[in-house]
Coordinates of C-alpha atoms in Angstrom, one line a residue:
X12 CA -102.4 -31.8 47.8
X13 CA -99.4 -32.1 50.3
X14 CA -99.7 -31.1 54.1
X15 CA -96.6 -29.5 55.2
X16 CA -95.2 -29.1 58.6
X17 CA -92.5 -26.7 58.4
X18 CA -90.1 -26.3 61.1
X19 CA -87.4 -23.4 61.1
X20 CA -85.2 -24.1 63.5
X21 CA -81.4 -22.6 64.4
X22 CA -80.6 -23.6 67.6
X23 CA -80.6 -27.5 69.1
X24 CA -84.1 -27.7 71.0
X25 CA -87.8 -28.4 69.7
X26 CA -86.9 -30.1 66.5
X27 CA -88.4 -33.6 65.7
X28 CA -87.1 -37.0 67.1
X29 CA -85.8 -38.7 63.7
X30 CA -86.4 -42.0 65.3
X31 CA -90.1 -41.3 66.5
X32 CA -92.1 -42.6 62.8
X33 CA -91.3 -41.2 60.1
X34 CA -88.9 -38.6 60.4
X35 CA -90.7 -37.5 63.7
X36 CA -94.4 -38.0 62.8
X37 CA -96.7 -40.8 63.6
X38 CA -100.3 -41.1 62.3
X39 CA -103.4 -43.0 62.5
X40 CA -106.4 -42.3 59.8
X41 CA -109.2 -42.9 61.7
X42 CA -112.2 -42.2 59.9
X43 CA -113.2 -39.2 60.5
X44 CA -112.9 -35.7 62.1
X45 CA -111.3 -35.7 66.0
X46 CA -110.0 -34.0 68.4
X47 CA -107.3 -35.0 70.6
X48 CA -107.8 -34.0 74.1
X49 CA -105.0 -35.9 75.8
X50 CA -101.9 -37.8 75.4
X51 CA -99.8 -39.8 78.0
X52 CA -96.7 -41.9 78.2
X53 CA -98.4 -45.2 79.9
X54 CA -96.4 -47.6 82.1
X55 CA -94.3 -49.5 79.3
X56 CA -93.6 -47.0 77.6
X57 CA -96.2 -46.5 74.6
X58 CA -97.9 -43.1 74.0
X59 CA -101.8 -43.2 74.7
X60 CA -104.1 -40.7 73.3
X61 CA -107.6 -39.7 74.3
X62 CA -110.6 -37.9 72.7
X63 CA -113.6 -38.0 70.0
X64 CA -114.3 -39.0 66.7
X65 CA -117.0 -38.2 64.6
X66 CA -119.0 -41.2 63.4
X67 CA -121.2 -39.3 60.6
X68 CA -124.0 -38.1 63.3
X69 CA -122.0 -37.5 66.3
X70 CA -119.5 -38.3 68.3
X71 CA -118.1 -41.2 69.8
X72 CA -115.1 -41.5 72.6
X73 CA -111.6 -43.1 71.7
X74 CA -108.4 -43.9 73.0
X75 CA -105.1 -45.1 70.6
X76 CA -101.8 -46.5 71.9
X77 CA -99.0 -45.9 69.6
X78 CA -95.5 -48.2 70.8
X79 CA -92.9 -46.6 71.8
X80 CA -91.1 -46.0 68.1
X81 CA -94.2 -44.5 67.2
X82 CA -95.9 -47.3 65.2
X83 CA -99.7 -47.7 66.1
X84 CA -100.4 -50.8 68.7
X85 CA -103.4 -52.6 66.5
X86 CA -103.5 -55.0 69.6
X87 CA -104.9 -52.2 71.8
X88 CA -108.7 -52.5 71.9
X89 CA -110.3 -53.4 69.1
X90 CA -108.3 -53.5 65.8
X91 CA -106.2 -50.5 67.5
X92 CA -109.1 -48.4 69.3
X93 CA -111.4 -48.3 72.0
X94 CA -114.2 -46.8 71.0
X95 CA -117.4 -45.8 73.7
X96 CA -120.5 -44.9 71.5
X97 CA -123.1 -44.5 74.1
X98 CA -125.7 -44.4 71.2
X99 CA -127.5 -41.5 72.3
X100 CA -125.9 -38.2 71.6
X101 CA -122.1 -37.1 72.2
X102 CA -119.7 -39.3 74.1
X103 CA -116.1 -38.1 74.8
X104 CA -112.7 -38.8 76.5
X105 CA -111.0 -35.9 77.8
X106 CA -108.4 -37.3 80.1
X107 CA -106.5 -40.2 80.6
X108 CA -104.4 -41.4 83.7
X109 CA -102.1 -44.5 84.8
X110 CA -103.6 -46.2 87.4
X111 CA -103.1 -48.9 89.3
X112 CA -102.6 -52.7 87.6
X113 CA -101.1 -51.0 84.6
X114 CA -104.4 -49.8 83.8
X115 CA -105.7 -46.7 82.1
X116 CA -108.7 -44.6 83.4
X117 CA -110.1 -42.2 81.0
X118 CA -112.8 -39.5 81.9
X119 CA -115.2 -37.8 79.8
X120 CA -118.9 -37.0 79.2
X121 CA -121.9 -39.4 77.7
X122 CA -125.5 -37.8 76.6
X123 CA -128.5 -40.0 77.6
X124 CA -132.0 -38.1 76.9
X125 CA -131.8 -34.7 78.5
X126 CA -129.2 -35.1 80.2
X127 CA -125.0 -35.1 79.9
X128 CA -123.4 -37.7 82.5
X129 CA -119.8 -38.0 84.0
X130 CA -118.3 -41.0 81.8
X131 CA -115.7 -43.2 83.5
X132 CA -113.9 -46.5 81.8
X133 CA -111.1 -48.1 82.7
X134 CA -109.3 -50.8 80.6
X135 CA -106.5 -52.9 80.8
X136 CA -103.0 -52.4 79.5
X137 CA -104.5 -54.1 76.3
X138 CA -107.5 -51.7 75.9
X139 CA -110.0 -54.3 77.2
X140 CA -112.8 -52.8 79.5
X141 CA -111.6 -53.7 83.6
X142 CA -114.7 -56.1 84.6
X143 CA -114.1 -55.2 88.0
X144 CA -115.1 -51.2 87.5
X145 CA -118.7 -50.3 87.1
X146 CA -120.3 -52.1 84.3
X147 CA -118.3 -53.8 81.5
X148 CA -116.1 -51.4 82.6
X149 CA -117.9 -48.2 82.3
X150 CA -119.3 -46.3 85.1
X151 CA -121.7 -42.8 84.6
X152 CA -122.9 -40.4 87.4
X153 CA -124.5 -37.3 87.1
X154 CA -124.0 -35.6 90.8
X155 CA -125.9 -32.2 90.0
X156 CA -127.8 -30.7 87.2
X157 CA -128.5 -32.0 83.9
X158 CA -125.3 -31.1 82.5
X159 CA -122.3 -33.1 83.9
X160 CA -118.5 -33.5 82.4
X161 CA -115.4 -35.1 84.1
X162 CA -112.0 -33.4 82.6
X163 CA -108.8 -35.1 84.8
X164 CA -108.9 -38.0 87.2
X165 CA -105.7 -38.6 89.6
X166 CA -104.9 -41.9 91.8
X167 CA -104.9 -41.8 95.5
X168 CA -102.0 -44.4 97.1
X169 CA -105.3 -46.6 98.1
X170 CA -106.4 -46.7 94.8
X171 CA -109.6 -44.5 95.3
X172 CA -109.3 -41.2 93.1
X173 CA -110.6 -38.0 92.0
X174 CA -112.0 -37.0 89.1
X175 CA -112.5 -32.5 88.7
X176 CA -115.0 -31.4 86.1
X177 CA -117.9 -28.9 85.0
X178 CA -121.8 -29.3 86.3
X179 CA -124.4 -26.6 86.5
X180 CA -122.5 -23.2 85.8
X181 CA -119.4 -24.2 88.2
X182 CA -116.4 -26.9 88.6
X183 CA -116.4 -29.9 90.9
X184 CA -114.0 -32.0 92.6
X185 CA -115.3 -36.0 93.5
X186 CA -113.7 -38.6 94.7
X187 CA -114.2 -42.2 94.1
X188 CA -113.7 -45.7 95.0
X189 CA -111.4 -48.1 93.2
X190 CA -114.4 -49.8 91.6
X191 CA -116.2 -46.3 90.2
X192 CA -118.4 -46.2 92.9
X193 CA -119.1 -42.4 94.5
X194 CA -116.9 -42.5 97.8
X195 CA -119.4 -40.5 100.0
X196 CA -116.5 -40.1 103.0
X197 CA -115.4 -37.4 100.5
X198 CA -117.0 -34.3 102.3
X199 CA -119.3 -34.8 104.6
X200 CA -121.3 -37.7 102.8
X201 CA -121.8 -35.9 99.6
X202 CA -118.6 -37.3 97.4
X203 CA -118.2 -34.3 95.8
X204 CA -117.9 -30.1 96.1
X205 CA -118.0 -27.7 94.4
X206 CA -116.9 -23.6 94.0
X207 CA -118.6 -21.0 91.8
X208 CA -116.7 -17.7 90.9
X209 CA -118.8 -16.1 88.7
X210 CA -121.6 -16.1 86.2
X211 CA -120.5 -19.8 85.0
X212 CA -117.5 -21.6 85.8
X213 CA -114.8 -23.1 83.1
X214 CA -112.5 -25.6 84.8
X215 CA -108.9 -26.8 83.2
X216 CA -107.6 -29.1 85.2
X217 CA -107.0 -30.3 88.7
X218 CA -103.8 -31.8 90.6
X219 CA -102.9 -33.3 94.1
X220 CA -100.4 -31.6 96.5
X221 CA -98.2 -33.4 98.3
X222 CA -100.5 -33.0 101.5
X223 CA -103.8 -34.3 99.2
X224 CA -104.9 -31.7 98.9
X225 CA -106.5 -30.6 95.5
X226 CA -106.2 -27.4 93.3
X227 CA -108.6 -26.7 90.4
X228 CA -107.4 -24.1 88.0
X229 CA -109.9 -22.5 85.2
X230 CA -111.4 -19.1 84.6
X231 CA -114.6 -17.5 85.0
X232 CA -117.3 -14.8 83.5
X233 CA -118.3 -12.6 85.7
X234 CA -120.2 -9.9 84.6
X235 CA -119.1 -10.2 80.8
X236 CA -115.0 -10.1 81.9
X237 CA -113.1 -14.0 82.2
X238 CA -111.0 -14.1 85.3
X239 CA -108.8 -16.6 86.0
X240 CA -109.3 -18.4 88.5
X241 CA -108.0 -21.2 90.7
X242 CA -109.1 -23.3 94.5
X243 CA -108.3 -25.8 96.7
X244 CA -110.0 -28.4 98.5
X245 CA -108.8 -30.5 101.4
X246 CA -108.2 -33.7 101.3
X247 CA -111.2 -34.1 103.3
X248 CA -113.5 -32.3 100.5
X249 CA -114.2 -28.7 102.0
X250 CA -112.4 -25.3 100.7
X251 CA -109.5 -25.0 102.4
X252 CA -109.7 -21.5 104.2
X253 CA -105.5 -21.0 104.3
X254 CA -106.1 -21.1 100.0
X255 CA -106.2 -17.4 98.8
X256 CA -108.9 -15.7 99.8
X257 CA -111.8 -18.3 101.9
X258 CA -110.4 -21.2 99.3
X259 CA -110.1 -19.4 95.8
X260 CA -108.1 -17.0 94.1
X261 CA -109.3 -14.8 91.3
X262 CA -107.5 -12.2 88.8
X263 CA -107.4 -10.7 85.8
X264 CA -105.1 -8.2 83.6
X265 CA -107.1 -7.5 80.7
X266 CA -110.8 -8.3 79.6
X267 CA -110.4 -11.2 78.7
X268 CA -108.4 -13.6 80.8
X269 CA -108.5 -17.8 80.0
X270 CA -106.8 -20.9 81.8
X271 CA -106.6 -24.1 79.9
X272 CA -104.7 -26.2 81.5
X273 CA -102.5 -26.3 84.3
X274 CA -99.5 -28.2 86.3
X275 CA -97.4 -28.0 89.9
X276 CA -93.7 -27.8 89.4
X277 CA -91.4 -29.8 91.8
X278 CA -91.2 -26.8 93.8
X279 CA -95.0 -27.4 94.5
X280 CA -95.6 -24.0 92.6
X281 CA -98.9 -24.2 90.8
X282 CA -99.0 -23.0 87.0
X283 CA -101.6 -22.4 84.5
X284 CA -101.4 -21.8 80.9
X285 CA -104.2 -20.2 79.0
X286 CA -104.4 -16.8 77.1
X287 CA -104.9 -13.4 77.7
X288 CA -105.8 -10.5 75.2
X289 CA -103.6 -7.9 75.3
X290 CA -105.1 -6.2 71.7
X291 CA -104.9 -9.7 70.6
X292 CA -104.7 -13.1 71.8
X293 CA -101.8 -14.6 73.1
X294 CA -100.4 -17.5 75.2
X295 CA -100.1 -16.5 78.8
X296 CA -99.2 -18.1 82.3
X297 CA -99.5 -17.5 85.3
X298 CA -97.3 -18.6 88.8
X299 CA -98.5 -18.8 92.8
X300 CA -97.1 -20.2 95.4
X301 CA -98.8 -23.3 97.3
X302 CA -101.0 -20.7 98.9
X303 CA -102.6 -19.2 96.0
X304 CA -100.6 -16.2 96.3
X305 CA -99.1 -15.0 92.8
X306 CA -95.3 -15.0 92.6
X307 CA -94.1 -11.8 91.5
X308 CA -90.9 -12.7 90.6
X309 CA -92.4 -14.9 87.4
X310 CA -93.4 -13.1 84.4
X311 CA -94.3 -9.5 85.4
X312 CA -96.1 -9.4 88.6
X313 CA -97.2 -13.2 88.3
X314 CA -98.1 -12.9 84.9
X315 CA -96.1 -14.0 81.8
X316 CA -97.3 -13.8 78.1
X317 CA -96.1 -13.6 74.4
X318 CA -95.7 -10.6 72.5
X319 CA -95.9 -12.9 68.7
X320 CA -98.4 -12.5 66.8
X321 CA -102.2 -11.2 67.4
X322 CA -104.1 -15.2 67.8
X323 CA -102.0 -17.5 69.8
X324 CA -103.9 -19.6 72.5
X325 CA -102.3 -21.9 74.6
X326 CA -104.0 -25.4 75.2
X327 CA -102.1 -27.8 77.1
X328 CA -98.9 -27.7 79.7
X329 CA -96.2 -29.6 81.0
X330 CA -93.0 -28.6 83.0
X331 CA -89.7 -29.9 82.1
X332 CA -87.4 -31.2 84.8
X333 CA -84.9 -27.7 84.6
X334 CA -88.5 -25.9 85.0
X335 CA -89.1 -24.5 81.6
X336 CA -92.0 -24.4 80.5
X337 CA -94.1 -26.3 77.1
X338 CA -97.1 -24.5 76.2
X339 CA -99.4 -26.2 73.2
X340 CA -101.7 -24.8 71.5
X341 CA -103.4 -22.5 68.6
X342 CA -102.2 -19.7 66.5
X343 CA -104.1 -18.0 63.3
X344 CA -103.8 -16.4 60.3
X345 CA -106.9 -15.2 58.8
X346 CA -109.6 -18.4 59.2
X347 CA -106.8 -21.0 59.7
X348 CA -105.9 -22.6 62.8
X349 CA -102.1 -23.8 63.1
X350 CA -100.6 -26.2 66.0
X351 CA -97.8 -24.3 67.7
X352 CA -95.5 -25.1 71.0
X353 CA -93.6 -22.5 72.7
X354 CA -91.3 -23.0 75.8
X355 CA -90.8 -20.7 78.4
X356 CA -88.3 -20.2 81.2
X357 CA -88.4 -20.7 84.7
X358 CA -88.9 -17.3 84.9
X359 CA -91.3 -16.5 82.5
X360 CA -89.6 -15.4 79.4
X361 CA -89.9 -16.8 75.8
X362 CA -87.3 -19.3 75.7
X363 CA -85.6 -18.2 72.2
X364 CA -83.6 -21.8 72.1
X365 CA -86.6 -23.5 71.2
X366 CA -87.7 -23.6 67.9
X367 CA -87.8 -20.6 65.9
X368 CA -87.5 -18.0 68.9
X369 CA -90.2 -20.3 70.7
X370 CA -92.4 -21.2 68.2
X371 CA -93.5 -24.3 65.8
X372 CA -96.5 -23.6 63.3
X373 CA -97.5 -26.4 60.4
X374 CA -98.3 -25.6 56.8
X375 CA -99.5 -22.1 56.7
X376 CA -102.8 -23.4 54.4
X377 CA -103.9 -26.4 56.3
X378 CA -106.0 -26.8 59.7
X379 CA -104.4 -28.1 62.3
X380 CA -104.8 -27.7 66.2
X381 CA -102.8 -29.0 68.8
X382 CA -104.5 -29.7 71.7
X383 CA -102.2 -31.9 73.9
X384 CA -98.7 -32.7 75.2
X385 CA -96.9 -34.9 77.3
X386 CA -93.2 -35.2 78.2
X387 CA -91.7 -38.9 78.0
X388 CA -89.4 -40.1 81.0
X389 CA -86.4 -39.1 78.7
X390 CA -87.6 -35.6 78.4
X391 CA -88.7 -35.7 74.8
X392 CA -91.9 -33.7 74.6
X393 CA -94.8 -35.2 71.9
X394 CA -97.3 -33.2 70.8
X395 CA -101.0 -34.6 70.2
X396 CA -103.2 -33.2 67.2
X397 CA -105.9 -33.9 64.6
X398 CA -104.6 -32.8 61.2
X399 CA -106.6 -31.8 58.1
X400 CA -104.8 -34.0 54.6
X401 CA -107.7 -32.3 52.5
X402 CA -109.4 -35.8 51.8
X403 CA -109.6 -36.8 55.5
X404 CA -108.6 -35.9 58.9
X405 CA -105.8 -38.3 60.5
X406 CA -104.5 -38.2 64.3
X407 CA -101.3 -37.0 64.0
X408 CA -97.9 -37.2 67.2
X409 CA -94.8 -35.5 67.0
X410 CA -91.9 -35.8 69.1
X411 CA -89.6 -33.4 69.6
X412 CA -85.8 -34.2 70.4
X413 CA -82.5 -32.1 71.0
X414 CA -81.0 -33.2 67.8
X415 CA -78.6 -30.3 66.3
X416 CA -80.7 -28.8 62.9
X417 CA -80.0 -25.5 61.7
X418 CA -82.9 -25.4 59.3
X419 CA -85.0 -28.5 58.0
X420 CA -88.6 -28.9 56.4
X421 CA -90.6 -31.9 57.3
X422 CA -93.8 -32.9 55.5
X423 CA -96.1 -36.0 56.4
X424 CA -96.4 -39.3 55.7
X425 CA -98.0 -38.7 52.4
X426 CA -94.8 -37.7 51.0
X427 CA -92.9 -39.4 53.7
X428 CA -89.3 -36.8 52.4
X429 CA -87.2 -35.0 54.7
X430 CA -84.7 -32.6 53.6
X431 CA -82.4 -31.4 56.2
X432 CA -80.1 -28.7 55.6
X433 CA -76.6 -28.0 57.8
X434 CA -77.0 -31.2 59.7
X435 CA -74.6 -30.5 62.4
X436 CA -73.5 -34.3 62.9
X437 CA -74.8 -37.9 61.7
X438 CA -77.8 -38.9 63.3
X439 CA -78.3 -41.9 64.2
X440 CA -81.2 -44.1 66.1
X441 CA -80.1 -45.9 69.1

């Protein structure tokens, strides 16, 4: 039984890079069900991706480094993986970020009795645990509650960072020194500080302003209805009172309301991707300025969303260098899940250029989920996803490139066949 990624496509952007695997498509078998929480372009050039793998009884935290043509790096780690396996419950990797030394940090969760720890490792541009952070490596903290969960770290120019996350109902923001250690000048002594909203708390992501400061986007429940939700915190570590309203923002436009991820454009406009339900789910954004405030002139009121289909979620986000807009993510028919990417414009609007009026699914009869992007220093956008072959699961990038197809079907590496129809001109790999 084939998997099939079919892409209809009439107009030049958001169809695969020929030269990126095969015919677009690299993937790695690795043993088992995953899920693939984040990808990155690291400092030469290679694609890194982050997240778990099930080992039979649960599940264990990984990271892969694919070169640059989109062939797997078996040199990274071990035998082409790092793998953490904490051995007592749940370990994963849900972000990954450049640091400094050409090093890789990655941030996750680990489960020791009763209790689910912040997991930090950093390796080396090989995949070889960094002997100079923590242990072997690996550093864990568990800063409140029993239930603790790093999502995104960023680097500091002194080579301390922060690291946003989830513990006890809410979202937190620490910071740390370069060796994993809690840096307690981070607000007051503490290291860390939090901001609840509602009922419980789902954070997406965290960045740096140009000033330091920090915003944290996600979305709430508060009294059965998810808000969205965003804060920010001085560079210092307290709410920062000029933010929205004391710090925070919160809003909603239907009853259901979701953040997943989030970005600041070079404009230092913050942006979060998510979905709304609006009689069904779909993709939706939302805009503010560096204040918190929402800018009206994006989407409608601040608010931007897809009228395709009735199950699209969005996932992941990046923002091209023109401003448009990739948004990863989920869509469904009946009981199967489909990757999708959509692009949007600078103002909010489905960008029809891309793809099928916006949209990418894969085979209509075979899971798949996106779950993360990134966008290369050339602009080409790869997209991150576990894929179901029917035997086994296999970790599976796409790039995308601004070749000229009208219409082409791709399918994967088990048949490893193209067919291209109306190829504009001759395409060639550099």
């Amino acid at each position: 039984m084939l998997v099939v990624f079919c892409f209809f496509v009439w107009l030049d952007d958001g169809v695969p890079d020929m030269c990126f695997g095969t015919a677009g498509t690299a993937v790695a078998n690795l043993g088992g069900l995953g899920f693939a929480n984040d990808v990155i372009q690291d400092a030469a050039g290679g694609l890194v991706v982050v997240g778990s793998l099930s080992n039979g009884s649960d599940h264990d935290g990984f990271a892969v480094r694919f070169f640059a043509d989109g062939t797997r790096d078996m040199s990274f780690g071990q035998s082409g993986i790092v793998l953490f396996d904490g051995g007592e419950g749940d370990d994963y990797f849900f972000g990954c970020t450049q640091v400094s030394g050409n090093k890789l940090l990655l941030v996750g969760s680990d489960i020791v009795p009763a209790a689910r720890r912040i997991l930090l490792m950093r390796v080396d541009a090989s995949g070889q645990p960094d002997p100079t952070f923590g242990t072997n490596g690996v550093v864990t903290h568990l800063l409140s509650g029993l239930s603790n969960s790093g999502y995104e770290a960023g680097e500091l120019l002194d080579g301390r960072f922060y690291v946003t996350g989830f513990f006890s109902s809410t979202h937190f923001v620490a910071r740390f020194m370069p060796d994993g250690s809690l840096d307690t000048s981070f607000n007051s002594g503490s290291g860390f500080n939090s901001h609840q909203w509602g009922d419980v708390d789902y954070p997406a992501g965290g960045r740096l302003q140009d000033d330091g400061s920090i915003v944290v986007c996600g979305f709430a429940s508060i009294s059965g209805t998810h808000y969205v939700t965003s804060s920010r915190f001085l560079s210092s570590g307290p709410l920062d009172p000029t933010y929205g309203t004391a710090g925070a923002t919160q809003h909603n436009w239907t009853i259901d309301d979701r953040t997943k991820s989030m970005a600041i454009d070079e404009q230092g406009r913050i942006v979060s991707a998510g979905y709304s339900y609006y009689g069904g789910y779909h993709v939706a954004l939302s805009r503010y300025d560096a204040d918190g405030a929402l800018e009206m002139g994006f989407g409608t009121a601040g608010r931007a969303h897809t009228t395709l289909g009735t199950g699209m979620f969005g996932d992941d986000l990046q923002i091209q260098a023109d401003g448009k807009l990739i948004v990863t993510g989920m869509a469904t028919t009946a009981t199967v899940y489909h990757a999708s990417v959509l692009r949007f414009l600078a103002n909010g609007a489905v960008d029809s250029t891309f793809a099928s009026g916006g949209l990418m699914l894969d085979s209509p009869n075979f899971y798949s989920m996106t779950v993360a992007v990134t966008l290369q220093n050339d602009g080409r956008v790869v997209l991150a996803t576990f894929a179901d072959r029917t035997t086994h699961f296999e970790l599976t990038l796409v790039r995308l490139d601004n070749t000229s197809l009208t219409l082409f079907q791709l399918m994967d590496s088990w048949a490893v066949n193209l067919t291209i129809l109306d190829l504009v001109a001759p395409f060639v790999c550099p």
